[in-house]
Coordinates of N, CA, C and O in Angstrom, one line a residue:
V1 N -27.5 -8.2 0.7 CA -26.4 -7.1 0.7 C -25.9 -7.0 -0.7 O -25.4 -8.1 -1.3
S2 N -25.7 -5.8 -1.3 CA -25.1 -5.7 -2.7 C -23.6 -5.8 -2.7 O -23.0 -5.3 -1.7
I3 N -23.0 -6.1 -3.8 CA -21.6 -6.1 -3.9 C -21.0 -4.7 -3.9 O -20.1 -4.4 -3.2
L4 N -21.9 -3.8 -4.3 CA -21.5 -2.4 -4.3 C -21.3 -1.9 -2.9 O -20.3 -1.3 -2.5
L5 N -22.3 -2.2 -2.0 CA -22.2 -2.0 -0.5 C -21.0 -2.6 0.1 O -20.3 -1.9 0.8
L6 N -20.8 -3.9 -0.2 CA -19.6 -4.5 0.3 C -18.3 -3.9 0.0 O -17.4 -3.7 0.8
V7 N -18.2 -3.4 -1.3 CA -16.9 -2.8 -1.7 C -16.8 -1.4 -1.1 O -15.6 -1.0 -0.6
M8 N -17.8 -0.7 -0.9 CA -17.8 0.7 -0.3 C -17.5 0.5 1.2 O -16.6 1.2 1.7
K9 N -17.9 -0.5 1.8 CA -17.6 -0.8 3.2 C -16.1 -1.2 3.3 O -15.5 -0.8 4.4
L10 N -15.5 -1.9 2.4 CA -14.1 -2.2 2.6 C -13.3 -1.0 2.5 O -12.3 -0.8 3.2
L11 N -13.7 0.0 1.7 CA -13.0 1.2 1.5 C -13.2 2.2 2.5 O -12.5 3.2 2.6
E12 N -14.1 1.9 3.4 CA -14.3 2.9 4.6 C -13.3 3.0 5.4 O -13.0 4.1 6.0
D13 N -12.6 1.9 5.7 CA -11.5 1.9 6.7 C -10.1 2.4 6.1 O -9.3 3.0 6.8
R14 N -9.9 2.1 4.9 CA -8.5 2.4 4.2 C -8.6 2.2 2.8 O -9.4 1.5 2.3
D15 N -7.6 2.9 2.0 CA -7.5 2.7 0.7 C -6.9 1.3 0.4 O -6.1 0.8 1.0
L16 N -7.5 0.8 -0.8 CA -7.0 -0.6 -1.0 C -6.9 -0.7 -2.7 O -7.5 0.1 -3.3
Y17 N -6.2 -1.6 -3.1 CA -6.0 -1.9 -4.5 C -6.8 -3.1 -4.7 O -7.3 -3.9 -3.8
G18 N -7.2 -3.4 -6.0 CA -8.2 -4.5 -6.3 C -8.0 -5.8 -5.7 O -8.7 -6.4 -5.1
Y19 N -6.8 -6.3 -5.8 CA -6.5 -7.7 -5.3 C -6.7 -7.7 -3.8 O -7.2 -8.7 -3.2
Q20 N -6.3 -6.7 -3.1 CA -6.6 -6.5 -1.6 C -8.0 -6.6 -1.3 O -8.4 -7.2 -0.3
M21 N -8.8 -6.0 -2.1 CA -10.4 -6.0 -1.9 C -10.8 -7.5 -2.0 O -11.7 -8.0 -1.2
I22 N -10.4 -8.1 -3.0 CA -10.8 -9.5 -3.3 C -10.4 -10.4 -2.2 O -11.2 -11.2 -1.7
E23 N -9.1 -10.2 -1.7 CA -8.6 -11.1 -0.6 C -9.3 -10.7 0.7 O -9.7 -11.6 1.5
E24 N -9.6 -9.4 0.9 CA -10.2 -9.0 2.2 C -11.7 -9.5 2.3 O -12.1 -9.9 3.3
L25 N -12.4 -9.5 1.2 CA -13.8 -10.0 1.1 C -13.7 -11.4 1.5 O -14.6 -12.0 2.1
R26 N -12.9 -12.2 0.8 CA -12.7 -13.6 1.0 C -12.5 -13.9 2.5 O -13.1 -14.8 3.2
R27 N -11.6 -13.2 3.1 CA -11.2 -13.3 4.5 C -12.4 -13.0 5.5 O -12.7 -13.9 6.3
R28 N -13.0 -11.9 5.2 CA -14.1 -11.5 6.1 C -15.2 -12.5 5.9 O -16.1 -12.6 6.9
S29 N -15.4 -13.1 4.9 CA -16.5 -14.0 4.7 C -16.2 -15.5 5.0 O -17.0 -16.4 4.7
D30 N -15.1 -15.7 5.7 CA -14.6 -17.1 6.0 C -14.5 -17.9 4.7 O -14.9 -19.0 4.7
D31 N -13.9 -17.3 3.7 CA -13.7 -18.0 2.4 C -14.9 -18.4 1.6 O -14.9 -19.3 0.9
T32 N -16.2 -17.8 2.0 CA -17.3 -18.2 1.3 C -17.6 -17.2 0.1 O -18.3 -17.6 -0.8
F33 N -17.0 -16.0 0.2 CA -17.4 -15.0 -0.9 C -16.2 -14.8 -1.7 O -15.1 -14.4 -1.2
H34 N -16.4 -15.0 -3.0 CA -15.2 -15.0 -3.8 C -15.6 -14.0 -5.1 O -16.4 -14.4 -5.9
L35 N -15.1 -12.8 -4.9 CA -15.4 -11.8 -5.9 C -14.3 -11.9 -7.0 O -13.1 -12.0 -6.8
K36 N -14.8 -12.0 -8.3 CA -13.9 -12.1 -9.4 C -13.5 -10.6 -10.0 O -14.2 -9.7 -9.8
A37 N -12.2 -10.5 -10.4 CA -11.7 -9.3 -10.9 C -12.6 -8.9 -12.0 O -12.7 -7.5 -12.2
G38 N -13.2 -9.6 -12.8 CA -14.0 -9.2 -13.9 C -15.3 -8.6 -13.4 O -16.0 -7.9 -14.2
T39 N -15.7 -8.8 -12.2 CA -16.8 -8.2 -11.6 C -16.4 -6.9 -10.8 O -17.1 -5.8 -10.9
L40 N -15.4 -7.0 -10.2 CA -14.8 -5.8 -9.2 C -14.4 -4.6 -10.1 O -15.0 -3.5 -9.8
Y41 N -13.7 -4.8 -11.1 CA -13.1 -3.6 -11.8 C -14.2 -2.8 -12.5 O -14.1 -1.5 -12.4
P42 N -15.2 -3.4 -13.2 CA -16.2 -2.6 -13.8 C -17.0 -1.8 -12.7 O -17.4 -0.6 -13.0
L43 N -17.2 -2.5 -11.6 CA -17.9 -1.9 -10.4 C -17.1 -0.6 -9.9 O -17.7 0.5 -9.7
L44 N -15.8 -0.8 -9.7 CA -15.0 0.3 -9.3 C -14.9 1.4 -10.4 O -15.0 2.6 -10.0
H45 N -14.9 1.1 -11.6 CA -14.9 2.1 -12.7 C -16.2 3.0 -12.6 O -16.3 4.2 -12.8
G46 N -17.3 2.3 -12.3 CA -18.7 2.9 -12.2 C -18.6 3.8 -11.0 O -19.1 5.0 -11.0
L47 N -18.1 3.5 -9.9 CA -18.0 4.2 -8.6 C -17.1 5.5 -9.0 O -17.4 6.5 -8.3
E48 N -16.2 5.3 -9.6 CA -15.2 6.4 -9.8 C -16.0 7.4 -10.8 O -15.8 8.6 -10.6
E49 N -16.7 7.1 -11.8 CA -17.4 7.9 -12.6 C -18.5 8.7 -11.8 O -18.7 9.8 -12.2
K50 N -19.0 8.0 -10.8 CA -20.2 8.7 -10.0 C -19.5 9.6 -8.9 O -20.1 10.3 -8.2
G51 N -18.1 9.6 -8.8 CA -17.4 10.5 -7.8 C -17.5 9.8 -6.3 O -17.2 10.4 -5.4
V52 N -17.8 8.5 -6.3 CA -17.8 7.7 -4.9 C -16.5 7.4 -4.6 O -16.1 7.3 -3.3
V53 N -15.7 7.0 -5.5 CA -14.2 6.7 -5.2 C -13.3 7.6 -6.1 O -13.8 8.0 -7.2
T54 N -12.0 7.8 -5.7 CA -11.1 8.3 -6.5 C -10.0 7.2 -6.6 O -9.9 6.4 -5.8
V55 N -9.2 7.4 -7.5 CA -8.1 6.4 -7.8 C -6.8 7.1 -7.9 O -6.7 8.3 -8.4
Y56 N -5.7 6.5 -7.3 CA -4.4 7.1 -7.5 C -3.5 5.9 -7.6 O -3.8 4.8 -7.2
E57 N -2.3 6.2 -8.2 CA -1.3 5.1 -8.3 C -0.2 5.2 -7.4 O 0.2 6.4 -7.0
Q58 N 0.4 4.2 -6.9 CA 1.6 4.2 -6.0 C 2.5 3.1 -6.5 O 2.2 2.0 -6.9
E59 N 3.8 3.6 -6.5 CA 4.7 2.7 -6.8 C 4.9 1.5 -5.9 O 4.7 1.7 -4.6
T60 N 5.5 0.4 -6.4 CA 5.7 -0.8 -5.5 C 7.2 -1.2 -5.8 O 7.8 -0.8 -6.7
A61 N 7.6 -2.0 -4.9 CA 9.0 -2.6 -4.9 C 9.2 -3.4 -6.2 O 10.3 -3.5 -6.9
A62 N 8.1 -4.1 -6.8 CA 8.2 -4.8 -7.9 C 8.2 -4.0 -9.2 O 8.5 -4.6 -10.3
G63 N 8.0 -2.7 -9.0 CA 8.2 -1.8 -10.3 C 6.9 -1.3 -10.8 O 6.7 -0.1 -11.0
K64 N 5.9 -2.2 -11.0 CA 4.6 -1.7 -11.6 C 3.7 -1.0 -10.6 O 3.5 -1.6 -9.4
P65 N 3.4 0.2 -10.8 CA 2.5 0.9 -9.9 C 1.1 0.3 -9.7 O 0.6 -0.4 -10.6
R66 N 0.6 0.4 -8.4 CA -0.6 -0.2 -8.1 C -1.7 1.0 -8.1 O -1.5 2.1 -7.7
R67 N -2.9 0.7 -8.5 CA -4.1 1.6 -8.4 C -4.8 1.3 -7.2 O -5.4 0.3 -6.9
Y68 N -4.7 2.4 -6.3 CA -5.5 2.3 -5.1 C -6.8 3.1 -5.2 O -6.9 4.1 -5.8
Y69 N -7.8 2.6 -4.5 CA -9.1 3.2 -4.5 C -9.4 3.8 -3.1 O -9.2 3.2 -2.2
H70 N -9.9 5.1 -3.2 CA -10.2 5.8 -2.0 C -11.7 6.2 -2.0 O -12.2 6.8 -2.9
L71 N -12.4 6.0 -0.9 CA -13.8 6.4 -0.7 C -13.8 7.9 -0.4 O -13.2 8.3 0.5
T72 N -14.6 8.6 -1.3 CA -14.6 10.1 -1.2 C -15.7 10.5 -0.1 O -16.4 9.6 0.5
D73 N -15.7 11.8 0.2 CA -16.8 12.3 1.2 C -18.2 11.9 0.6 O -19.0 11.5 1.4
Q74 N -18.3 12.0 -0.7 CA -19.6 11.7 -1.3 C -19.8 10.1 -1.2 O -20.9 9.8 -0.9
G75 N -18.8 9.4 -1.2 CA -19.0 8.0 -1.1 C -19.3 7.5 0.3 O -20.1 6.6 0.5
N76 N -18.7 8.3 1.3 CA -19.0 8.0 2.7 C -20.4 8.4 3.0 O -21.1 7.7 3.7
A77 N -20.9 9.5 2.4 CA -22.4 10.0 2.6 C -23.3 8.8 2.0 O -24.3 8.6 2.6
A78 N -22.9 8.4 0.8 CA -23.7 7.4 0.1 C -23.7 6.1 0.9 O -24.8 5.4 1.0
L79 N -22.6 5.7 1.6 CA -22.5 4.5 2.4 C -23.5 4.6 3.7 O -24.2 3.7 3.9
R80 N -23.4 5.8 4.2 CA -24.2 6.0 5.4 C -25.7 6.0 5.0 O -26.5 5.3 5.8
E81 N -26.1 6.5 3.9 CA -27.5 6.4 3.4 C -28.0 5.1 3.2 O -29.0 4.6 3.7
K82 N -27.0 4.2 2.5 CA -27.4 2.8 2.2 C -27.5 1.9 3.5 O -28.3 1.1 3.6
E83 N -26.7 2.3 4.5 CA -26.7 1.4 5.7 C -27.9 1.8 6.4 O -28.4 0.9 7.2
T84 N -28.5 2.9 6.5 CA -29.7 3.3 7.2 C -31.0 3.0 6.5 O -32.1 3.0 7.2
S85 N -30.9 2.6 5.2 CA -32.1 2.4 4.5 C -32.4 1.0 4.4 O -31.7 0.1 4.8

């Protein structure tokens, strides 16, 4: 299973920000899969360039806005295609 597919699968259910994705992958893998930020963010940037994800910012109580990633219709179609192949 590719990291790309894992990230797309995470975004299938809800929009997440980067740290949430890292923690969710760790949780779902019973603490065996540790994705590094230096791997995740370039991957997300590539998905954004391809139109697979969109990005939006949301304010937080701490003040600094978070960048949330959303799987687009094109991304959902690509995920379905990868799951069936």
